[in-house]
Amino acid sequence: MRIAIGNHKGGSGKTATTVGLAAALAELGRRVLVVDLDPQANASRRMGVRVDAAHPIPTISDAIRASQTGEAPGAAAEAIVAPDWPEPYSDRIGLIPSRFDLENRISEAATVGAVGRLRRALDGADDDFDVTLIDCPPSLGHLTQLALAAAHAAVAVLDPEYDSVEGAVRLRDFVATTGAELGNPSLRLAGVIVGRVRAQLGAHSYQLEGLGDLFGPELVWSPTVPERAAIKDAVDEGAPVASLGNVAATGVAEIYRDLATRLLKEVAA
Ligand SMILES: Nc1ncnc2c1ncn2[C@@H]1O[C@H](COP(=O)(O)OP(=O)(O)OP(=O)(O)O)[C@@H](O)[C@H]1O
Ligand SMILES: [Mg+2]
């Protein structure tokens, strides 16, 4: 099962959620592949993998380029690496890293069939994984369209701020209107994950109250993720949040495990 994690709005918590879910799924015994589909390469760095001139390893950009119509599927298999995390569950996690040169794929958008290249790259490459999480850039352009063409479902990540909610609505509507045109008519929005919640902030409570009406209550996954310094610290350190070992980090890791369990229900459905 492939899940595209997106929001039109930047900084909504897509990558924090992708990385948190990946660690949680692996802790729960599942094999999970993270596809970093953002030229910012934030997921790669947060999982301890940097691609630069000194470390020229294959990236998702190479896999997409190698997956033109007529080429063999599964090119992404060559780009799968392990995260540089010491946790024992890391051996159940694969990462296809990214680098800023992923921007070069965008100019190919007008080529016939280009939108199917990530699907072709992953077909056969992610068979051994229970879940593939695709971390999308803050855009509904070609890179996100590659993800939506490849995915079985999309999950929106938002923080409870007006613009972020709007960005998630645009993703939902985009999924509904363009799935068929992307060659993926069964694509659906499977859930909305709410992150960076400040419970004491009136504006956040107001946005949270409206989400059920906006998306349908069954689509808004619980629990929500609170704003926690532990998440920022994990992001800075390029480590899974649970590894920080403090009470807040342990609590956050538990929330990601609950969300991962919710995601697995979706996979089973
Ligand atoms: N629950 C949280 N508590 C505290 N900080 C958070 C939380 N979630 C995300 N952040 C912080 O917010 C910032 C943006 O998060 P993140 O990079 O995951 O968003 P994004 O949607 O992937 O951004 P982009 O659109 O640039 O890809 C990061 O610096 C991260 O540390
Ligand atoms: Mg991101």
mmCIF file of C-alpha atoms and ligand atoms in Angstrom:
data_model
loop_
_atom_site.group_PDB
_atom_site.id
_atom_site.type_symbol
_atom_site.label_atom_id
_atom_site.label_comp_id
_atom_site.label_asym_id
_atom_site.label_seq_id
_atom_site.Cartn_x
_atom_site.Cartn_y
_atom_site.Cartn_z
ATOM 1 C CA MET A 1 0.000 0.000 0.000
ATOM 2 C CA ARG A 2 1.425 3.351 -1.064
ATOM 3 C CA ILE A 3 0.357 6.524 0.674
ATOM 4 C CA ALA A 4 1.145 10.011 -0.627
ATOM 5 C CA ILE A 5 1.490 12.450 2.265
ATOM 6 C CA GLY A 6 0.754 15.972 1.172
ATOM 7 C CA ASN A 7 -0.635 19.441 1.576
ATOM 8 C CA HIS A 8 -0.496 22.345 -0.871
ATOM 9 C CA LYS A 9 0.712 24.494 2.029
ATOM 10 C CA GLY A 10 4.373 24.410 3.055
ATOM 11 C CA GLY A 11 5.496 23.756 6.602
ATOM 12 C CA SER A 12 2.317 21.923 7.549
ATOM 13 C CA GLY A 13 4.178 18.999 9.128
ATOM 14 C CA LYS A 14 4.223 16.568 6.195
ATOM 15 C CA THR A 15 7.812 15.461 6.681
ATOM 16 C CA ALA A 16 7.660 15.314 10.488
ATOM 17 C CA THR A 17 4.590 13.090 10.137
ATOM 18 C CA THR A 18 6.118 10.894 7.423
ATOM 19 C CA VAL A 19 9.254 10.270 9.483
ATOM 20 C CA GLY A 20 7.274 9.800 12.718
ATOM 21 C CA LEU A 21 4.933 7.288 11.071
ATOM 22 C CA ALA A 22 7.837 5.408 9.490
ATOM 23 C CA ALA A 23 9.543 4.922 12.856
ATOM 24 C CA ALA A 24 6.239 3.944 14.477
ATOM 25 C CA LEU A 25 5.325 1.433 11.771
ATOM 26 C CA ALA A 26 8.750 -0.170 12.048
ATOM 27 C CA GLU A 27 8.418 -0.309 15.843
ATOM 28 C CA LEU A 28 5.115 -2.104 15.299
ATOM 29 C CA GLY A 29 6.967 -4.701 13.256
ATOM 30 C CA ARG A 30 6.031 -3.512 9.755
ATOM 31 C CA ARG A 31 8.391 -2.980 6.867
ATOM 32 C CA VAL A 32 8.124 0.575 5.624
ATOM 33 C CA LEU A 33 9.636 2.428 2.688
ATOM 34 C CA VAL A 34 9.953 6.217 2.788
ATOM 35 C CA VAL A 35 10.150 7.928 -0.591
ATOM 36 C CA ASP A 36 11.543 11.448 -0.280
ATOM 37 C CA LEU A 37 9.841 13.216 -3.162
ATOM 38 C CA ASP A 38 10.838 16.723 -2.113
ATOM 39 C CA PRO A 39 13.918 18.427 -3.629
ATOM 40 C CA GLN A 40 14.457 19.987 -0.180
ATOM 41 C CA ALA A 41 15.430 16.447 0.925
ATOM 42 C CA ASN A 42 14.245 17.094 4.480
ATOM 43 C CA ALA A 43 13.101 13.505 5.069
ATOM 44 C CA SER A 44 16.452 12.163 3.840
ATOM 45 C CA ARG A 45 18.430 14.431 6.163
ATOM 46 C CA ARG A 46 16.141 13.670 9.110
ATOM 47 C CA MET A 47 16.739 9.962 8.512
ATOM 48 C CA GLY A 48 20.470 10.552 8.535
ATOM 49 C CA VAL A 49 21.107 10.386 4.787
ATOM 50 C CA ARG A 50 22.685 13.255 2.905
ATOM 51 C CA VAL A 51 23.385 12.997 -0.806
ATOM 52 C CA ASP A 52 26.082 15.324 -2.113
ATOM 53 C CA ALA A 53 29.094 15.297 -4.385
ATOM 54 C CA ALA A 54 31.090 13.417 -1.744
ATOM 55 C CA HIS A 55 28.319 10.766 -1.408
ATOM 56 C CA PRO A 56 26.875 10.323 -4.916
ATOM 57 C CA ILE A 57 24.311 7.576 -4.309
ATOM 58 C CA PRO A 58 21.266 6.961 -6.524
ATOM 59 C CA THR A 59 18.232 9.071 -5.633
ATOM 60 C CA ILE A 60 14.538 9.128 -6.423
ATOM 61 C CA SER A 61 15.353 11.568 -9.233
ATOM 62 C CA ASP A 62 17.543 8.919 -10.930
ATOM 63 C CA ALA A 63 14.839 6.278 -10.462
ATOM 64 C CA ILE A 64 12.168 8.504 -12.051
ATOM 65 C CA ARG A 65 14.442 9.426 -14.948
ATOM 66 C CA ALA A 66 15.164 5.744 -15.582
ATOM 67 C CA SER A 67 11.452 4.864 -15.669
ATOM 68 C CA GLN A 68 10.363 6.147 -19.049
ATOM 69 C CA THR A 69 7.695 4.246 -20.932
ATOM 70 C CA GLY A 70 9.281 1.133 -22.372
ATOM 71 C CA GLU A 71 11.947 0.859 -19.688
ATOM 72 C CA ALA A 72 11.728 -1.951 -17.136
ATOM 73 C CA PRO A 73 9.707 -1.179 -13.994
ATOM 74 C CA GLY A 74 11.244 -1.243 -10.519
ATOM 75 C CA ALA A 75 14.177 1.137 -11.048
ATOM 76 C CA ALA A 76 13.626 2.536 -7.540
ATOM 77 C CA ALA A 77 14.965 -0.704 -6.010
ATOM 78 C CA GLU A 78 18.530 0.424 -6.741
ATOM 79 C CA ALA A 79 18.047 3.617 -4.753
ATOM 80 C CA ILE A 80 16.787 2.096 -1.481
ATOM 81 C CA VAL A 81 19.112 2.688 1.475
ATOM 82 C CA ALA A 82 18.762 2.189 5.232
ATOM 83 C CA PRO A 83 18.262 5.217 7.476
ATOM 84 C CA ASP A 84 21.308 6.089 9.559
ATOM 85 C CA TRP A 85 19.477 5.453 12.817
ATOM 86 C CA PRO A 86 20.891 3.143 15.507
ATOM 87 C CA GLU A 87 17.467 1.844 16.613
ATOM 88 C CA PRO A 88 17.089 -1.915 16.094
ATOM 89 C CA TYR A 89 13.788 -1.433 14.213
ATOM 90 C CA SER A 90 15.621 0.617 11.563
ATOM 91 C CA ASP A 91 16.376 -2.540 9.638
ATOM 92 C CA ARG A 92 12.680 -2.648 8.746
ATOM 93 C CA ILE A 93 12.882 0.837 7.191
ATOM 94 C CA GLY A 94 14.014 1.660 3.679
ATOM 95 C CA LEU A 95 14.570 5.180 2.352
ATOM 96 C CA ILE A 96 14.777 6.406 -1.198
ATOM 97 C CA PRO A 97 16.619 9.672 -0.723
ATOM 98 C CA SER A 98 16.292 12.899 -2.592
ATOM 99 C CA ARG A 99 18.542 15.742 -3.583
ATOM 100 C CA PHE A 100 17.835 19.215 -4.954
ATOM 101 C CA ASP A 101 18.369 17.931 -8.507
ATOM 102 C CA LEU A 102 14.902 16.357 -8.235
ATOM 103 C CA GLU A 103 13.823 19.813 -9.477
ATOM 104 C CA ASN A 104 15.090 18.707 -12.905
ATOM 105 C CA ARG A 105 12.284 16.174 -13.223
ATOM 106 C CA ILE A 106 9.685 18.966 -13.182
ATOM 107 C CA SER A 107 10.623 20.170 -16.660
ATOM 108 C CA GLU A 108 9.700 16.712 -18.004
ATOM 109 C CA ALA A 109 6.076 17.169 -16.937
ATOM 110 C CA ALA A 110 4.938 17.920 -20.476
ATOM 111 C CA THR A 111 6.357 14.642 -21.828
ATOM 112 C CA VAL A 112 3.678 12.059 -22.609
ATOM 113 C CA GLY A 113 3.562 9.461 -19.851
ATOM 114 C CA ALA A 114 5.928 11.340 -17.519
ATOM 115 C CA VAL A 115 3.365 11.418 -14.716
ATOM 116 C CA GLY A 116 3.452 7.606 -14.508
ATOM 117 C CA ARG A 117 7.200 7.376 -13.970
ATOM 118 C CA LEU A 118 7.229 7.156 -10.174
ATOM 119 C CA ARG A 119 4.623 4.398 -10.328
ATOM 120 C CA ARG A 120 6.760 2.545 -12.856
ATOM 121 C CA ALA A 121 9.857 3.128 -10.714
ATOM 122 C CA LEU A 122 8.176 1.704 -7.591
ATOM 123 C CA ASP A 123 6.311 -1.187 -9.226
ATOM 124 C CA GLY A 124 8.164 -4.300 -8.131
ATOM 125 C CA ALA A 125 10.592 -2.244 -6.007
ATOM 126 C CA ASP A 126 8.347 -1.881 -2.955
ATOM 127 C CA ASP A 127 6.692 -5.321 -2.993
ATOM 128 C CA ASP A 128 8.566 -6.392 0.148
ATOM 129 C CA PHE A 129 7.340 -3.405 2.159
ATOM 130 C CA ASP A 130 4.011 -3.363 4.007
ATOM 131 C CA VAL A 131 3.652 0.389 3.570
ATOM 132 C CA THR A 132 5.306 2.943 1.279
ATOM 133 C CA LEU A 133 5.073 6.557 2.468
ATOM 134 C CA ILE A 134 5.723 9.237 -0.151
ATOM 135 C CA ASP A 135 6.715 12.598 1.364
ATOM 136 C CA CYS A 136 5.445 15.209 -1.109
ATOM 137 C CA PRO A 137 6.691 18.768 -1.583
ATOM 138 C CA PRO A 138 4.372 21.705 -0.752
ATOM 139 C CA SER A 139 2.863 21.837 -4.224
ATOM 140 C CA LEU A 140 0.205 20.252 -6.387
ATOM 141 C CA GLY A 141 2.570 20.359 -9.362
ATOM 142 C CA HIS A 142 4.362 17.605 -11.230
ATOM 143 C CA LEU A 143 6.208 16.002 -8.287
ATOM 144 C CA THR A 144 3.041 15.644 -6.217
ATOM 145 C CA GLN A 145 1.216 14.434 -9.330
ATOM 146 C CA LEU A 146 3.870 11.703 -9.709
ATOM 147 C CA ALA A 147 3.078 10.663 -6.124
ATOM 148 C CA LEU A 148 -0.689 10.738 -6.657
ATOM 149 C CA ALA A 149 -0.359 8.666 -9.813
ATOM 150 C CA ALA A 150 1.690 6.077 -7.885
ATOM 151 C CA ALA A 151 -0.285 5.976 -4.618
ATOM 152 C CA HIS A 152 -3.299 3.941 -3.524
ATOM 153 C CA ALA A 153 -4.370 6.746 -1.234
ATOM 154 C CA ALA A 154 -3.427 10.219 -0.089
ATOM 155 C CA VAL A 155 -3.216 11.494 3.463
ATOM 156 C CA ALA A 156 -3.261 15.232 4.167
ATOM 157 C CA VAL A 157 -1.227 16.659 7.028
ATOM 158 C CA LEU A 158 -2.233 20.020 8.392
ATOM 159 C CA ASP A 159 -1.607 22.221 11.352
ATOM 160 C CA PRO A 160 -4.731 23.897 12.674
ATOM 161 C CA GLU A 161 -4.184 27.237 10.965
ATOM 162 C CA TYR A 162 -6.432 28.698 8.306
ATOM 163 C CA ASP A 163 -3.996 28.501 5.373
ATOM 164 C CA SER A 164 -2.927 24.974 6.222
ATOM 165 C CA VAL A 165 -6.542 23.765 6.391
ATOM 166 C CA GLU A 166 -7.156 25.442 3.020
ATOM 167 C CA GLY A 167 -4.074 23.726 1.580
ATOM 168 C CA ALA A 168 -5.419 20.346 2.717
ATOM 169 C CA VAL A 169 -8.821 21.097 1.164
ATOM 170 C CA ARG A 170 -7.085 21.901 -2.131
ATOM 171 C CA LEU A 171 -5.256 18.563 -1.952
ATOM 172 C CA ARG A 172 -8.550 16.750 -1.272
ATOM 173 C CA ASP A 173 -10.274 18.467 -4.192
ATOM 174 C CA PHE A 174 -7.287 17.870 -6.455
ATOM 175 C CA VAL A 175 -7.328 14.152 -5.600
ATOM 176 C CA ALA A 176 -11.065 13.979 -6.337
ATOM 177 C CA THR A 177 -10.886 15.803 -9.656
ATOM 178 C CA THR A 178 -7.604 14.581 -11.143
ATOM 179 C CA GLY A 179 -7.215 10.970 -9.965
ATOM 180 C CA ALA A 180 -8.669 9.639 -13.205
ATOM 181 C CA GLU A 181 -6.558 11.963 -15.363
ATOM 182 C CA LEU A 182 -3.468 10.734 -13.512
ATOM 183 C CA GLY A 183 -4.410 7.197 -14.546
ATOM 184 C CA ASN A 184 -5.450 6.440 -10.964
ATOM 185 C CA PRO A 185 -9.275 6.555 -10.807
ATOM 186 C CA SER A 186 -9.475 4.727 -7.445
ATOM 187 C CA LEU A 187 -7.250 7.301 -5.705
ATOM 188 C CA ARG A 188 -8.882 8.701 -2.577
ATOM 189 C CA LEU A 189 -8.095 10.840 0.411
ATOM 190 C CA ALA A 190 -7.824 8.277 3.210
ATOM 191 C CA GLY A 191 -7.279 10.619 6.109
ATOM 192 C CA VAL A 192 -6.309 13.932 7.602
ATOM 193 C CA ILE A 193 -3.572 14.054 10.237
ATOM 194 C CA VAL A 194 -3.530 17.126 12.418
ATOM 195 C CA GLY A 195 -0.182 18.198 13.804
ATOM 196 C CA ARG A 196 1.419 21.002 15.805
ATOM 197 C CA VAL A 197 -1.668 21.584 17.900
ATOM 198 C CA ARG A 198 -1.467 24.172 20.663
ATOM 199 C CA ALA A 199 -4.406 23.139 22.827
ATOM 200 C CA GLN A 200 -4.545 26.422 24.718
ATOM 201 C CA LEU A 201 -4.710 28.537 21.554
ATOM 202 C CA GLY A 202 -8.259 29.653 20.773
ATOM 203 C CA ALA A 203 -7.594 29.882 17.041
ATOM 204 C CA HIS A 204 -6.423 26.247 17.006
ATOM 205 C CA SER A 205 -9.478 25.038 18.946
ATOM 206 C CA TYR A 206 -11.669 26.885 16.458
ATOM 207 C CA GLN A 207 -9.978 25.255 13.454
ATOM 208 C CA LEU A 208 -10.050 21.811 15.129
ATOM 209 C CA GLU A 209 -13.784 22.074 15.762
ATOM 210 C CA GLY A 210 -14.445 22.735 12.092
ATOM 211 C CA LEU A 211 -12.415 19.838 10.659
ATOM 212 C CA GLY A 212 -15.080 17.160 11.124
ATOM 213 C CA ASP A 213 -17.642 19.161 9.162
ATOM 214 C CA LEU A 214 -15.118 20.050 6.484
ATOM 215 C CA PHE A 215 -13.647 16.603 5.772
ATOM 216 C CA GLY A 216 -16.160 14.263 7.406
ATOM 217 C CA PRO A 217 -15.510 13.122 10.979
ATOM 218 C CA GLU A 218 -14.285 9.654 9.956
ATOM 219 C CA LEU A 219 -11.545 11.179 7.812
ATOM 220 C CA VAL A 220 -9.954 13.218 10.611
ATOM 221 C CA TRP A 221 -7.614 10.759 12.319
ATOM 222 C CA SER A 222 -7.003 10.808 16.016
ATOM 223 C CA PRO A 223 -5.021 11.441 18.052
ATOM 224 C CA THR A 224 -3.831 14.842 16.913
ATOM 225 C CA VAL A 225 -0.129 15.656 17.346
ATOM 226 C CA PRO A 226 0.619 18.435 19.846
ATOM 227 C CA GLU A 227 3.295 21.045 19.279
ATOM 228 C CA ARG A 228 6.293 19.718 21.185
ATOM 229 C CA ALA A 229 9.906 20.854 21.432
ATOM 230 C CA ALA A 230 10.818 17.141 21.295
ATOM 231 C CA ILE A 231 9.686 17.018 17.649
ATOM 232 C CA LYS A 232 11.817 20.033 16.766
ATOM 233 C CA ASP A 233 14.781 18.500 18.611
ATOM 234 C CA ALA A 234 14.373 15.222 16.718
ATOM 235 C CA VAL A 235 14.188 17.165 13.444
ATOM 236 C CA ASP A 236 17.391 19.052 14.297
ATOM 237 C CA GLU A 237 19.237 15.903 15.314
ATOM 238 C CA GLY A 238 18.057 13.772 12.414
ATOM 239 C CA ALA A 239 16.889 11.151 14.881
ATOM 240 C CA PRO A 240 13.576 9.377 15.540
ATOM 241 C CA VAL A 241 11.727 11.232 18.274
ATOM 242 C CA ALA A 242 11.574 8.245 20.672
ATOM 243 C CA SER A 243 15.382 8.118 20.729
ATOM 244 C CA LEU A 244 15.502 11.399 22.671
ATOM 245 C CA GLY A 245 14.356 9.373 25.645
ATOM 246 C CA ASN A 246 12.600 12.108 27.635
ATOM 247 C CA VAL A 247 8.988 12.011 28.784
ATOM 248 C CA ALA A 248 7.710 14.358 26.073
ATOM 249 C CA ALA A 249 9.472 12.391 23.332
ATOM 250 C CA THR A 250 8.067 9.112 24.634
ATOM 251 C CA GLY A 251 4.575 10.633 24.613
ATOM 252 C CA VAL A 252 4.953 11.861 21.050
ATOM 253 C CA ALA A 253 6.246 8.471 19.900
ATOM 254 C CA GLU A 254 3.124 6.895 21.411
ATOM 255 C CA ILE A 255 0.932 9.284 19.427
ATOM 256 C CA TYR A 256 2.727 8.352 16.200
ATOM 257 C CA ARG A 257 2.208 4.675 17.061
ATOM 258 C CA ASP A 258 -1.550 5.290 17.473
ATOM 259 C CA LEU A 259 -1.629 7.101 14.119
ATOM 260 C CA ALA A 260 0.373 4.270 12.545
ATOM 261 C CA THR A 261 -2.210 1.797 13.878
ATOM 262 C CA ARG A 262 -4.936 3.924 12.289
ATOM 263 C CA LEU A 263 -3.017 3.893 9.009
ATOM 264 C CA LEU A 264 -2.671 0.103 9.155
ATOM 265 C CA LYS A 265 -6.461 -0.185 9.458
ATOM 266 C CA GLU A 266 -6.670 1.801 6.247
ATOM 267 C CA VAL A 267 -4.145 -0.521 4.598
ATOM 268 C CA ALA A 268 -6.185 -3.558 5.654
ATOM 269 C CA ALA A 269 -9.487 -2.063 4.416
HETATM 270 N N1 LIG B 1 4.203 18.666 16.291
HETATM 271 C C1 LIG B 1 5.223 19.528 16.132
HETATM 272 N N2 LIG B 1 5.750 20.184 17.209
HETATM 273 C C2 LIG B 1 6.759 21.051 17.039
HETATM 274 N N3 LIG B 1 7.312 21.357 15.859
HETATM 275 C C3 LIG B 1 6.835 20.746 14.772
HETATM 276 C C4 LIG B 1 5.780 19.806 14.823
HETATM 277 N N4 LIG B 1 5.511 19.368 13.565
HETATM 278 C C5 LIG B 1 6.378 20.017 12.766
HETATM 279 N N5 LIG B 1 7.170 20.847 13.478
HETATM 280 C C6 LIG B 1 8.218 21.751 12.967
HETATM 281 O O1 LIG B 1 7.641 22.539 11.952
HETATM 282 C C7 LIG B 1 8.523 22.696 10.875
HETATM 283 C C8 LIG B 1 7.848 22.242 9.599
HETATM 284 O O2 LIG B 1 7.607 20.846 9.688
HETATM 285 P P1 LIG B 1 7.870 19.904 8.456
HETATM 286 O O3 LIG B 1 9.201 20.165 7.836
HETATM 287 O O4 LIG B 1 7.576 18.524 8.888
HETATM 288 O O5 LIG B 1 6.725 20.434 7.471
HETATM 289 P P2 LIG B 1 6.543 20.140 5.931
HETATM 290 O O6 LIG B 1 5.098 20.233 5.666
HETATM 291 O O7 LIG B 1 7.217 18.875 5.575
HETATM 292 O O8 LIG B 1 7.323 21.364 5.266
HETATM 293 P P3 LIG B 1 7.623 21.543 3.699
HETATM 294 O O9 LIG B 1 6.347 22.013 3.095
HETATM 295 O O10 LIG B 1 8.723 22.560 3.652
HETATM 296 O O11 LIG B 1 8.045 20.209 3.169
HETATM 297 C C9 LIG B 1 9.754 21.881 11.184
HETATM 298 O O12 LIG B 1 10.786 22.748 11.560
HETATM 299 C C10 LIG B 1 9.362 20.999 12.333
HETATM 300 O O13 LIG B 1 10.418 20.871 13.251
HETATM 301 MG MG MG B 2 8.527 18.483 3.991
#
